[in-house]
C-alpha cells in the first residue's frame, strides 16, 4: 500500500488534504472489479460526502476509496475518486509538504496469528509516499484453500506543532482535535467459498476545527483546546439524526403580523368613550367633582340620585400605568363625563387633559441569545431534565419556562402589546420570525373610582340633599351664566337637569347654593340605599401589582454542575450511536458496542459468545 | 506442540495486546485437551512469571489460569483462550454499533449519559434582553369615560 494525499478544493476555496491509501495487491479479483468495486452503496457515500463538505461540522464518515491500481495514482483511479465528489468541488492530486502524518497499524492473518505485526509511523507525508506497508502473504491454510488476512490502523494528519524535535508529542485527545484521521481496515479472504469478498473501508474522522487544520498547512497554529470545555479538550460530536424530511417550511414571518397597537382598530376616541391621560391634579379635580365638600352644598336634592349615577357610570375605568404615556398623548380636550365637562370645583374651571390617541401600544424589548452557540456544555445536559431556562416577563406574568431544545443557542425576542381599557398586555416571544409563545399580563392598576366609604358618603349626600333640599349647581367658567330656565326634566325643587342632557356643560343653578357641606346630609338620615348599590367599582388593587415587580424581561438559566473525572472517557467512553467497524474505535481507545456482527471471525460458538459479551461489556482496541 | 509464553501486564479487555516474550518451549497435552481451556505439560525451568501463552497448533492465545509445578522442571499450564487477541484482526473488521466510545469522533454527547455525575448544585445566570428597560418616566393614568 502507498500513502497518497489528495487535495480537494471546497466551495469556499479552501483546500482540504486527505491522506488515502493506494493499493494494488489486494484487488486482483476480476469479479471484484466487475461488481462495481464496492459493496457499499455509492449514492450513500456521495450523500455523506456532500453533507460533510457543505458544513463546518465534525463528521465521521465511511469512505471506501478503492483503487484497482498498479500502485500509482493514475487516470483510472482519479476517475474513481471523482465518483465520490460532486461536481461542485474540484479535485486535485497533491502531495503537500507541510502536512505530517502519524499512524499505526496492525495486520495479520486471521488464522495464523504468527503473522500479526504492527507498528507506528510518523513524519512528513512525503516520506511515506510510495512506501509499502508490510504486505501479508500468509499461506496458512486451515479451511481448504481459504486464505484470510486483515490490516487496519489509523493515519492522522496532524498540525505541525504536534511534532517537537522530530518527535511526535502524541496526545490522543489534544492533538487529534482538528485533525483528519483516517481509520482504515482491510479484510480479504479468498479461496474456497470466499472469492470476491475483498473490501476495504475507511473511516475518516475529522475534528471540529478542520479549517484550522487547513491553516496548519500554511503555518497557522491550531487551537489546542478550549479550556471552558469541561471534557477538556472536548469538542463536537459526530453526525446524528436520521436525515429526515426537514420539513421546515413555514408561513410568512408570523411575528410581523403582530398588531402594533397604534393604528389598528383605533377606538381611543369614537363617540362612545374617550380616554384621557390624566395626572394627579386632574384626578384630584375629578375627586372633588364627585365628592368635594364644595360641591356637596350645591347639590340639589332632586338631582342627586340621578346625577350621581350618571357621573359615576360615565366613568368606565381609571387605570394607572407604571410608565409614562406621554408619547401617546393627543389633543388636549376638556374631560367630559358623559355629557358633562369635568369642573375643577375649587378653581371653577373646566379640566382638560390630553386624549390618548392610540388604542394600544407595542414595546420591543429587544432580543437575547439563549445561552451560547454552541450551547453551554454542548451535550445532553443543556436540555430538559437538566437545564432550566426561564423567561421573566413583567406585570404579573412572571417566569415562564422555555424549552431548552427549542431555544438553546438561538436568539429570542420579546415584544409586549398593551391595551389601555383594562390595562392588560400580551407578551409575545419570538424565535426568528416565529412566535413560540404568548403570555398575558396586567400592566395597569385599576383604580377604584368609588369604594365603600364614598358610597356611604354618596348615600349620605343623597340623604342630605333630600333633607335639605339643596340643589346641585354647576357653573361654567370663567363667567357664571344666569340660571337656566326650569325644564320639565326637573326632578327636585329649584333644580333643572335639562342642561345636563344638553351637549354642553352649561348647567346652572343658583350660585348661592354652591356652599355648604354635603356631608351634613348624613346627619339628616334617610339614606337612599338603592343609590349605594348603583355605585360601581371600576377596579381593584388585586391586579394592581404591576409596578411592584421588575419591569423588564430577563432570562434565567439554571444549570447543574457537571463533574467529569480525569480520563472519564477511557473508563466509560462517551455515549455513541454510530455504526462502524470495531477498529474504528481507534488504537488504545475504550469502547462498548450495542450490537456487533461477528462476520468473518472463524471462532467457535463459545468463543463467539465470549467475544460478543466482552465487546458489549467494554473493550480497548 | 510449540508454546510461546508471554508476560502481559495490560488490560485483559484490550484487543491488541502488546506482549513481552518470555519463554518458548514445547509441551504436550495432558490427557484430553480442550482447545479453549487447555492444560499443557511442559518441561522447563521456572516459568512462574508467565501469565499468557500462545499455542501455534491451536492458533490461539491464552491467559494462564493456573500454573502448577508438577515436579521440578515439569509444569502444568492451564489456560483459557483469549478470544480478543486470537481474533483481533477479524474482530476489527466486524461491523458494530458503538454504544460508548472513548474516541470522540464516535461520540454523540447529546445522548444521555447515565454514567456522568451531575451535582444538584445549580449554576444560575441571568441576562436582560438587548432592548433594556422601558423608559419608565412618570407613571400615567388613563381615564376612560363614556361619550
XYZ file of C-alpha atoms in Angstrom:
768
model
C 0.000 0.000 0.000
C 1.048 3.513 -0.562
C 0.091 6.683 1.165
C -1.036 9.486 -1.030
C -2.774 12.677 -0.304
C -5.429 14.258 -2.304
C -6.364 17.869 -2.230
C -9.975 18.774 -2.508
C -10.888 22.353 -3.184
C -14.000 23.184 -1.281
C -16.661 25.541 -2.416
C -15.189 28.344 -0.333
C -11.828 27.949 -1.931
C -10.152 26.149 0.907
C -8.199 23.080 0.167
C -8.536 20.109 2.388
C -5.969 17.422 2.116
C -6.820 13.889 2.963
C -4.436 11.023 3.047
C -5.506 7.890 1.386
C -4.075 4.614 0.501
C -3.394 3.265 -2.877
C -3.157 -0.419 -3.067
C -2.816 -2.809 -5.892
C -2.048 -6.081 -4.336
C -5.363 -6.518 -2.658
C -7.650 -6.215 -5.605
C -6.809 -8.748 -8.115
C -10.215 -10.204 -8.312
C -11.895 -9.780 -11.636
C -15.266 -10.246 -10.046
C -14.468 -7.577 -7.591
C -13.884 -5.130 -10.350
C -16.940 -6.095 -12.264
C -19.040 -5.802 -9.167
C -18.712 -2.087 -9.249
C -15.721 -2.198 -6.959
C -17.547 -1.840 -3.752
C -20.181 -3.459 -1.681
C -21.105 -0.132 -0.241
C -23.742 1.925 -1.900
C -22.047 4.661 -3.863
C -25.014 7.001 -3.662
C -24.881 6.839 0.084
C -21.222 7.687 0.065
C -21.852 10.641 -2.154
C -24.553 11.847 0.147
C -22.309 11.547 3.145
C -19.580 13.477 1.487
C -21.958 16.157 0.407
C -23.109 16.620 3.937
C -19.555 16.852 5.160
C -18.256 19.329 2.718
C -21.278 21.540 2.956
C -20.891 22.239 6.648
C -18.179 23.057 9.073
C -19.004 20.273 11.433
C -17.269 17.268 12.711
C -18.091 14.121 10.967
C -17.400 10.503 10.864
C -17.933 9.038 7.515
C -17.254 5.758 5.968
C -15.416 6.261 2.778
C -14.462 3.347 0.667
C -11.696 4.586 -1.504
C -10.948 1.641 -3.617
C -8.468 1.516 -6.365
C -7.700 -1.100 -8.732
C -4.370 0.236 -9.470
C -0.866 -0.608 -10.239
C 0.154 1.096 -7.077
C 0.305 4.542 -8.574
C -2.326 7.124 -8.919
C -3.400 7.086 -12.478
C -6.193 8.372 -14.541
C -8.347 5.446 -13.741
C -8.144 5.891 -10.013
C -8.663 9.622 -10.326
C -11.845 8.933 -12.174
C -12.755 6.620 -9.414
C -12.117 9.310 -6.837
C -14.172 11.782 -8.735
C -17.046 9.451 -8.383
C -17.164 10.297 -4.716
C -17.102 14.015 -5.084
C -19.853 16.101 -6.530
C -19.174 18.402 -9.390
C -19.267 21.421 -7.133
C -15.882 20.515 -5.820
C -12.823 20.393 -7.884
C -10.409 17.627 -7.401
C -6.706 17.745 -7.500
C -3.989 15.396 -6.607
C -1.430 16.861 -4.356
C 1.476 15.962 -2.162
C 1.606 18.700 0.429
C 4.911 19.025 2.126
C 3.666 20.691 5.256
C 1.321 18.015 6.376
C 2.681 15.430 8.688
C 1.159 12.150 9.416
C 1.016 9.862 12.311
C -0.261 6.396 12.089
C -0.290 2.975 13.486
C -1.274 -0.249 12.018
C -1.606 -3.873 12.702
C -2.031 -6.642 10.338
C -2.020 -10.296 10.403
C -3.534 -13.413 9.100
C -6.700 -14.154 10.881
C -5.837 -17.734 11.282
C -2.151 -17.739 11.579
C -1.542 -15.477 14.494
C 2.155 -15.636 13.992
C 1.774 -13.185 11.222
C 0.310 -10.498 13.401
C 2.546 -7.497 13.417
C 2.042 -3.847 13.958
C 3.816 -0.600 14.196
C 3.683 3.114 14.221
C 4.972 5.734 11.936
C 5.116 9.451 11.815
C 6.812 12.071 9.792
C 6.317 14.159 6.772
C 3.768 12.788 4.472
C 6.211 12.879 1.613
C 8.372 10.407 3.418
C 5.680 7.851 3.087
C 4.676 8.343 -0.447
C 5.418 5.191 -2.207
C 6.288 3.318 0.930
C 4.913 -0.107 1.321
C 3.297 -1.329 4.432
C 4.238 -4.841 5.277
C 2.279 -6.971 2.928
C 0.824 -10.091 4.285
C 1.325 -13.176 2.347
C 0.106 -15.831 4.586
C -0.078 -19.239 3.120
C -1.630 -20.731 6.141
C -4.410 -22.930 5.031
C -6.804 -24.117 7.594
C -10.020 -24.397 5.698
C -9.052 -25.758 2.384
C -7.711 -23.022 0.243
C -9.156 -20.269 2.324
C -6.715 -17.512 2.922
C -7.546 -14.587 5.016
C -5.820 -11.606 6.408
C -6.572 -8.167 7.631
C -4.850 -4.899 8.028
C -6.135 -1.970 9.980
C -4.945 1.189 11.596
C -5.149 4.895 11.527
C -3.442 7.696 9.754
C -3.850 11.144 11.154
C -2.974 14.422 9.637
C -1.569 16.490 12.411
C -0.667 20.093 12.939
C 2.977 20.967 12.809
C 3.185 21.823 16.475
C 2.355 18.286 17.387
C 5.906 17.409 16.443
C 8.693 18.550 18.725
C 12.304 17.858 17.784
C 11.137 15.492 15.135
C 9.307 13.523 17.733
C 5.613 13.306 17.741
C 4.283 14.528 21.039
C 1.260 12.424 20.880
C -1.750 13.185 22.947
C -4.702 11.368 21.684
C -7.100 13.951 22.980
C -5.375 17.205 22.424
C -3.644 16.854 19.171
C -6.316 14.982 17.443
C -8.618 17.884 17.739
C -8.904 19.492 14.421
C -7.170 16.691 12.682
C -8.271 14.448 9.975
C -7.891 10.861 10.996
C -8.282 8.119 8.554
C -9.098 4.771 10.015
C -8.553 2.088 7.548
C -9.317 -1.514 7.581
C -8.748 -4.236 5.105
C -10.196 -7.654 5.234
C -9.517 -10.011 2.476
C -10.456 -13.572 2.170
C -10.218 -15.640 -0.835
C -10.259 -19.255 -1.650
C -12.994 -21.771 -1.238
C -16.251 -20.087 -0.625
C -14.771 -16.682 -0.100
C -13.864 -15.494 -3.505
C -14.568 -11.855 -4.234
C -15.187 -10.831 -0.678
C -12.437 -8.309 -0.679
C -13.473 -4.992 0.656
C -11.716 -2.057 2.020
C -13.344 0.507 4.171
C -12.129 3.731 5.571
C -13.493 5.928 8.207
C -12.273 9.454 8.055
C -12.759 11.271 11.292
C -12.440 14.968 11.375
C -12.475 17.272 14.347
C -14.372 20.466 14.719
C -11.677 22.744 13.509
C -10.778 21.226 10.256
C -10.473 24.674 8.789
C -7.834 25.329 11.407
C -6.134 22.237 10.239
C -6.048 23.696 6.830
C -4.419 26.697 8.335
C -1.820 24.450 9.829
C -0.756 23.581 6.351
C 0.174 27.194 5.891
C 1.824 27.606 9.225
C -1.032 28.885 11.307
C -1.192 27.359 14.733
C -4.052 25.198 15.641
C -6.004 25.970 18.783
C -5.224 23.187 21.140
C -8.330 23.102 23.210
C -10.999 25.242 24.713
C -10.352 25.493 28.444
C -14.020 26.124 29.045
C -14.854 22.725 27.801
C -15.437 20.537 30.839
C -14.480 17.487 28.873
C -11.104 19.034 28.266
C -10.369 19.063 25.499
C -13.804 18.100 24.318
C -15.228 19.066 21.032
C -18.102 18.494 18.813
C -19.930 15.330 18.286
C -20.196 13.198 15.286
C -23.124 13.046 12.977
C -26.526 12.441 14.333
C -30.057 12.299 13.213
C -31.721 10.258 10.565
C -31.616 12.535 7.577
C -35.263 13.311 7.974
C -37.521 15.224 5.691
C -36.569 18.515 7.297
C -39.998 19.934 6.877
C -39.005 23.372 7.974
C -41.293 25.238 5.658
C -43.212 27.978 7.320
C -45.624 30.695 6.509
C -44.567 34.240 6.161
C -42.981 35.967 9.038
C -45.703 35.377 11.557
C -44.143 37.637 14.099
C -44.519 40.562 11.733
C -48.256 40.007 11.770
C -48.495 41.049 15.340
C -50.654 44.110 15.824
C -48.554 47.018 16.879
C -51.457 48.591 18.666
C -51.014 52.025 17.245
C -53.321 52.122 14.289
C -55.428 49.059 14.051
C -58.916 49.336 15.420
C -58.178 52.634 16.975
C -61.020 53.239 19.364
C -59.281 55.764 21.512
C -61.996 58.307 20.827
C -65.046 57.219 18.980
C -68.078 58.929 20.416
C -68.843 56.077 22.736
C -65.982 56.622 25.046
C -62.906 58.733 25.334
C -59.596 58.058 27.001
C -57.762 60.835 28.741
C -54.252 60.756 30.030
C -54.700 62.371 33.397
C -52.295 63.396 36.047
C -52.722 63.575 39.754
C -54.114 67.127 39.788
C -56.689 66.250 37.203
C -57.581 63.193 39.160
C -57.915 65.325 42.247
C -60.292 67.565 40.397
C -62.323 64.550 39.494
C -62.442 63.547 43.108
C -63.553 66.975 44.128
C -66.102 66.950 41.429
C -67.547 63.780 42.782
C -67.051 64.161 46.465
C -65.693 67.507 47.486
C -67.377 69.468 50.156
C -67.622 72.447 47.930
C -69.764 70.573 45.518
C -71.924 68.941 48.053
C -73.502 72.064 49.115
C -74.562 72.771 45.658
C -76.315 69.525 45.132
C -79.909 69.830 44.648
C -81.975 67.191 46.205
C -83.974 66.099 43.220
C -80.955 65.811 41.084
C -78.659 63.949 43.374
C -79.584 60.402 42.704
C -79.691 60.669 39.010
C -76.669 62.844 38.768
C -74.573 60.701 40.913
C -75.468 57.657 38.932
C -74.791 59.360 35.671
C -71.461 60.711 36.682
C -70.077 57.580 38.167
C -71.482 55.392 35.488
C -69.954 57.535 32.859
C -66.552 56.626 34.162
C -65.673 53.361 32.526
C -62.289 52.895 34.047
C -59.403 54.616 35.654
C -56.202 52.737 35.156
C -52.773 53.610 36.411
C -49.718 52.533 34.468
C -46.217 52.259 35.855
C -44.740 54.053 32.894
C -45.215 57.270 31.037
C -47.741 57.547 28.265
C -46.667 61.000 27.235
C -45.637 59.822 23.819
C -49.143 58.688 23.149
C -50.821 61.922 24.147
C -53.019 63.550 21.564
C -55.007 66.735 21.547
C -55.838 68.326 24.864
C -59.571 68.396 25.347
C -61.968 69.119 28.214
C -62.638 65.997 30.161
C -66.222 65.099 29.632
C -68.086 62.771 31.907
C -70.813 61.720 29.607
C -72.331 64.978 28.614
C -70.748 66.900 31.433
C -67.471 68.675 31.432
C -65.333 67.990 34.427
C -65.246 71.032 36.540
C -62.474 71.977 38.846
C -64.637 72.952 41.742
C -62.002 74.896 43.561
C -60.874 76.824 40.528
C -64.215 76.866 38.859
C -62.635 75.905 35.590
C -63.079 73.109 33.129
C -60.479 70.432 33.469
C -58.761 69.411 30.273
C -56.398 66.565 29.560
C -54.732 65.071 26.519
C -56.664 62.390 24.782
C -54.952 59.059 24.323
C -54.566 58.898 20.603
C -53.755 55.236 20.266
C -55.722 52.171 21.018
C -52.715 50.198 22.022
C -49.005 50.246 22.099
C -46.211 47.849 21.394
C -42.868 47.824 23.123
C -39.984 45.885 21.701
C -37.762 44.578 24.464
C -35.138 43.515 22.015
C -33.514 40.143 21.676
C -31.194 37.884 23.544
C -29.199 34.844 22.601
C -30.248 32.000 24.798
C -27.030 30.569 26.075
C -24.092 30.309 23.812
C -23.761 28.789 20.416
C -22.804 26.038 20.632
C -24.595 25.571 23.858
C -23.017 25.741 27.278
C -21.944 22.160 27.673
C -22.759 21.190 24.132
C -24.146 17.939 25.383
C -27.329 16.468 26.739
C -27.135 18.490 29.940
C -28.065 21.572 28.005
C -31.564 20.265 27.612
C -34.714 19.485 29.539
C -34.310 17.442 32.623
C -31.045 19.114 33.476
C -31.037 22.705 32.347
C -33.933 25.001 33.013
C -34.349 28.191 31.075
C -36.931 30.629 32.309
C -38.005 33.935 30.908
C -39.264 36.566 33.272
C -41.985 38.724 31.848
C -43.117 41.753 33.785
C -46.507 42.807 35.012
C -47.961 39.788 36.585
C -46.826 37.254 34.028
C -43.792 36.195 35.983
C -41.496 33.371 34.981
C -42.347 31.174 32.069
C -40.308 28.130 31.182
C -38.768 27.851 27.776
C -37.964 24.527 26.227
C -34.179 24.378 26.008
C -34.411 22.174 22.966
C -36.327 24.911 21.255
C -34.299 27.922 22.198
C -30.821 26.740 23.124
C -28.188 28.697 21.317
C -30.781 30.707 19.453
C -31.914 34.280 19.599
C -35.299 35.034 21.006
C -37.127 38.318 21.116
C -39.881 39.698 23.289
C -42.477 42.254 22.347
C -45.311 43.424 24.515
C -48.589 44.779 23.262
C -50.576 46.946 25.610
C -54.220 47.817 25.534
C -55.469 50.728 27.581
C -59.012 49.878 28.507
C -58.299 47.365 31.195
C -54.574 47.754 31.406
C -53.766 44.334 30.099
C -50.877 43.336 27.940
C -49.731 40.379 25.917
C -46.099 39.382 25.732
C -45.087 37.681 22.543
C -41.921 35.611 22.470
C -40.456 35.092 19.058
C -37.740 32.900 17.690
C -36.620 34.285 14.385
C -39.804 35.095 12.582
C -41.757 32.574 14.567
C -43.950 33.086 17.546
C -43.193 30.464 20.149
C -45.252 31.795 22.984
C -47.714 34.408 24.066
C -48.335 35.286 27.664
C -50.812 37.719 29.136
C -50.108 40.208 31.853
C -51.717 43.102 33.617
C -49.651 46.208 33.420
C -52.337 48.617 34.508
C -53.670 49.086 38.003
C -57.382 49.581 38.075
C -58.025 52.419 40.436
C -61.292 52.403 42.318
C -63.414 55.358 41.348
C -65.599 54.707 44.308
C -65.348 52.492 47.284
C -67.343 51.585 50.284
C -66.721 54.837 52.086
C -67.519 57.078 49.168
C -70.597 55.030 48.544
C -71.689 55.656 52.013
C -70.889 59.262 51.524
C -72.872 59.309 48.361
C -75.816 57.871 50.142
C -75.398 60.481 52.802
C -75.104 63.024 50.101
C -78.378 61.970 48.669
C -79.941 61.891 52.069
C -78.695 65.299 52.792
C -79.917 66.515 49.523
C -83.324 65.111 50.173
C -83.452 66.515 53.640
C -82.101 69.901 52.920
C -83.492 70.397 49.558
C -80.273 71.722 48.252
C -79.668 71.523 44.605
C -76.614 70.803 42.637
C -75.273 73.604 40.694
C -72.612 73.588 38.064
C -71.200 76.694 36.666
C -69.189 77.054 33.542
C -66.137 79.140 33.905
C -64.990 81.717 33.960
C -68.217 83.673 33.914
C -71.228 82.208 35.594
C -74.270 82.477 33.487
C -77.746 83.137 34.645
C -79.700 80.168 35.840
C -81.169 78.141 33.153
C -84.846 78.022 32.780
C -86.551 75.204 34.594
C -87.418 72.365 32.395
C -89.798 69.520 32.506
C -86.947 67.333 33.447
C -86.603 68.929 36.814
C -86.611 66.286 39.463
C -86.148 68.367 42.513
C -87.133 71.662 43.916
C -85.300 74.507 42.354
C -83.329 72.229 40.114
C -83.278 71.744 36.469
C -81.480 68.882 34.869
C -82.320 69.997 31.449
C -78.862 71.350 30.778
C -77.347 68.016 31.895
C -78.928 66.460 28.948
C -77.603 69.019 26.615
C -74.400 68.949 24.719
C -72.529 71.463 26.789
C -71.791 71.650 30.452
C -73.835 74.740 30.897
C -75.903 73.606 33.765
C -76.511 76.448 36.039
C -78.241 76.679 39.278
C -78.210 79.211 41.955
C -74.590 80.015 42.685
C -75.560 80.966 46.116
C -76.131 77.344 46.842
C -72.624 76.405 45.980
C -71.771 76.439 49.573
C -72.235 74.103 52.424
C -71.098 70.674 53.406
C -72.937 67.861 51.777
C -71.749 65.560 54.491
C -74.112 67.344 56.735
C -76.696 65.315 54.994
C -75.546 62.331 56.938
C -76.994 63.859 59.957
C -80.389 64.162 58.434
C -80.512 60.499 57.584
C -82.896 58.732 55.290
C -80.319 57.064 53.199
C -81.119 56.118 49.704
C -79.884 52.613 49.959
C -80.585 51.960 46.347
C -78.098 54.622 45.424
C -75.293 52.778 47.123
C -75.978 49.735 45.083
C -75.623 51.748 41.960
C -72.151 52.854 42.840
C -69.954 50.584 40.825
C -66.380 49.596 41.395
C -64.425 50.096 38.302
C -61.276 48.486 39.567
C -59.455 46.627 42.194
C -55.958 46.637 43.503
C -55.845 42.896 43.358
C -54.380 43.036 39.895
C -52.549 46.209 40.556
C -49.131 44.908 41.479
C -47.730 45.729 38.073
C -45.419 48.367 39.392
C -44.075 46.266 42.211
C -42.079 43.787 40.178
C -39.138 44.105 37.881
C -40.395 45.858 34.813
C -38.030 44.306 32.340
C -37.846 40.819 30.870
C -34.795 38.732 31.582
C -33.611 35.193 31.178
C -32.642 32.881 33.968
C -30.532 29.825 33.358
C -30.313 27.116 35.963
C -27.753 24.547 35.079
C -26.415 21.619 37.040
C -22.748 21.323 37.756
C -21.186 18.631 35.656
C -18.349 16.654 37.163
C -16.123 14.817 34.771
C -13.318 12.822 36.366
C -9.996 12.665 34.668
C -9.794 10.100 31.901
C -13.511 9.603 32.115
C -13.716 8.535 28.521
C -11.039 5.903 28.942
C -13.011 4.256 31.705
C -16.505 4.748 30.408
C -16.358 6.121 26.918
C -18.737 8.741 25.659
C -22.220 7.882 24.502
C -22.220 6.815 20.925
C -24.701 5.516 18.484
C -22.626 5.164 15.398
C -22.086 2.232 13.158
C -18.615 1.314 12.116
C -16.110 -1.441 12.227
C -14.692 -2.293 15.596
C -11.309 -0.980 14.559
C -12.847 2.459 14.166
C -12.693 2.718 17.923
C -9.110 3.741 17.419
C -5.947 2.316 18.816
C -5.887 2.134 22.576
C -9.380 3.516 22.885
C -12.063 2.100 25.113
C -15.389 1.277 23.586
C -18.565 -0.674 24.091
C -20.801 -1.953 21.408
C -24.531 -2.188 21.449
C -24.573 -4.738 18.711
C -21.874 -6.471 16.767
C -21.940 -8.917 13.921
C -19.044 -11.269 14.107
C -18.734 -11.608 10.390
C -15.600 -13.330 9.283
C -14.447 -14.392 12.708
C -13.531 -18.090 12.445
C -14.287 -18.894 16.038
C -16.370 -21.429 17.846
C -19.800 -20.646 19.162
C -18.464 -20.448 22.663
C -15.733 -18.095 21.588
C -18.185 -16.032 19.602
C -20.424 -15.629 22.595
C -17.454 -14.584 24.681
C -16.345 -12.051 22.113
C -19.840 -10.688 21.939
C -20.055 -10.379 25.700
C -16.685 -8.698 26.031
C -17.336 -6.175 23.308
C -20.674 -5.298 24.824
C -19.160 -5.068 28.271
C -16.327 -2.870 27.160
C -13.022 -3.425 25.452
C -9.996 -1.495 24.321
C -8.946 -1.599 20.721
C 3.334 -28.605 20.399
C 5.086 -25.290 20.375
C 4.172 -22.917 23.105
C 5.205 -19.326 23.449
C 4.939 -17.830 26.893
C 4.461 -14.167 27.478
C 4.226 -11.685 30.235
C 1.309 -9.418 29.729
C 0.677 -6.573 32.076
C -2.023 -4.702 30.223
C -5.761 -4.670 30.491
C -7.334 -8.044 29.874
C -10.041 -6.478 27.756
C -7.543 -4.936 25.362
C -7.911 -6.495 21.972
C -4.497 -5.755 20.560
C -2.168 -6.723 23.335
C 1.465 -5.848 23.493
C 3.157 -8.960 24.757
C 6.537 -9.364 26.311
C 8.104 -12.523 25.075
C 9.285 -14.632 27.977
C 9.527 -18.288 27.130
C 9.359 -20.669 24.238
C 9.084 -24.347 24.791
C 7.383 -27.434 23.630
C 4.851 -29.361 25.561
C 2.170 -31.906 25.255
C -1.413 -32.045 26.214
C -2.383 -33.611 29.455
C -4.898 -36.341 28.647
C -7.755 -34.902 26.640
C -7.008 -31.343 25.901
C -9.587 -28.664 25.384
C -8.700 -26.151 22.721
C -10.407 -23.396 24.609
C -9.237 -24.381 28.076
C -6.128 -26.461 27.575
C -3.792 -27.885 30.158
C -0.328 -28.495 28.803
C 2.600 -30.227 30.393
C 5.927 -28.673 29.624
C 9.414 -29.297 30.741
C 11.022 -26.058 31.642
C 12.724 -24.084 34.258
C 10.836 -21.645 36.408
C 8.089 -20.176 34.301
C 6.038 -18.805 37.151
C 6.313 -15.294 35.758
C 4.407 -16.287 32.663
C 0.792 -15.287 32.580
C -0.010 -15.565 28.925
C 0.811 -18.018 26.195
C 0.246 -18.901 22.627
C -0.171 -22.346 21.130
C 0.550 -22.281 17.471
C -1.080 -25.652 16.870
C -4.330 -24.260 18.177
C -3.816 -20.836 16.688
C -4.945 -19.228 19.892
C -3.732 -17.031 22.660
C -4.465 -17.971 26.231
C -4.496 -16.452 29.633
C -2.793 -18.580 32.203
C -5.484 -19.634 34.607
C -3.369 -21.970 36.655
C 0.296 -22.768 36.709
C 1.285 -25.900 38.554
C 4.760 -27.130 39.239
C 4.192 -30.845 38.865
C 7.687 -31.606 39.842
C 10.957 -29.933 39.361
C 11.318 -28.978 35.736
C 7.803 -30.055 34.815
C 4.935 -27.578 34.737
C 1.277 -27.912 34.060
C -0.054 -24.828 32.364
C -3.764 -24.322 32.306
C -5.230 -21.563 30.250
C -8.344 -20.022 28.874
C -8.485 -18.765 25.365
C -8.130 -15.031 24.876
C -10.665 -14.560 22.166
C -9.802 -10.924 21.734
C -6.151 -11.328 20.869
C -6.741 -14.522 18.964
C -9.251 -12.972 16.632
C -8.098 -9.398 16.884
C -7.794 -8.814 13.185
C -11.165 -10.262 12.351
C -12.860 -8.526 15.208
C -11.523 -5.223 13.982
C -13.365 -5.660 10.739
C -16.649 -6.637 12.288
C -19.445 -4.146 11.826
C -20.935 -2.922 15.025
C -22.943 -0.166 16.591
C -20.902 1.593 19.187
C -22.815 2.331 22.349
C -19.919 4.074 24.030
C -16.576 5.116 22.695
C -13.529 6.881 24.000
C -12.813 8.099 20.515
C -14.642 11.373 20.469
C -15.147 11.154 16.772
C -17.561 8.364 17.507
C -19.241 10.122 20.371
C -22.581 11.803 20.431
C -22.617 13.920 23.521
C -26.234 14.829 23.059
C -27.195 11.327 24.011
C -27.975 10.996 27.700
C -25.008 9.737 29.641
C -26.204 7.980 32.766
C -22.662 7.463 33.981
C -21.812 11.109 34.121
C -22.091 12.647 37.533
C -24.162 15.755 37.753
C -24.366 17.539 41.029
C -27.512 19.104 42.282
C -25.675 22.361 42.565
C -27.277 24.828 40.266
C -25.419 27.432 38.356
C -27.655 30.421 37.880
C -27.163 33.134 35.359
C -29.415 35.991 34.448
C -29.398 38.163 31.405
C -31.510 41.041 30.250
C -32.644 41.429 26.722
C -30.826 43.748 24.401
C -33.539 46.373 24.384
C -33.028 47.166 28.016
C -35.680 48.559 30.279
C -38.560 50.722 29.198
C -38.280 54.441 29.581
C -40.460 54.461 32.621
C -40.795 58.160 33.173
C -43.679 59.345 35.249
C -46.417 56.845 35.891
C -49.540 57.706 33.971
C -53.232 57.207 34.392
C -55.837 56.763 31.744
C -59.365 57.806 32.464
C -61.836 56.211 30.151
C -65.229 57.830 30.158
C -68.370 57.426 28.182
C -69.072 59.867 25.481
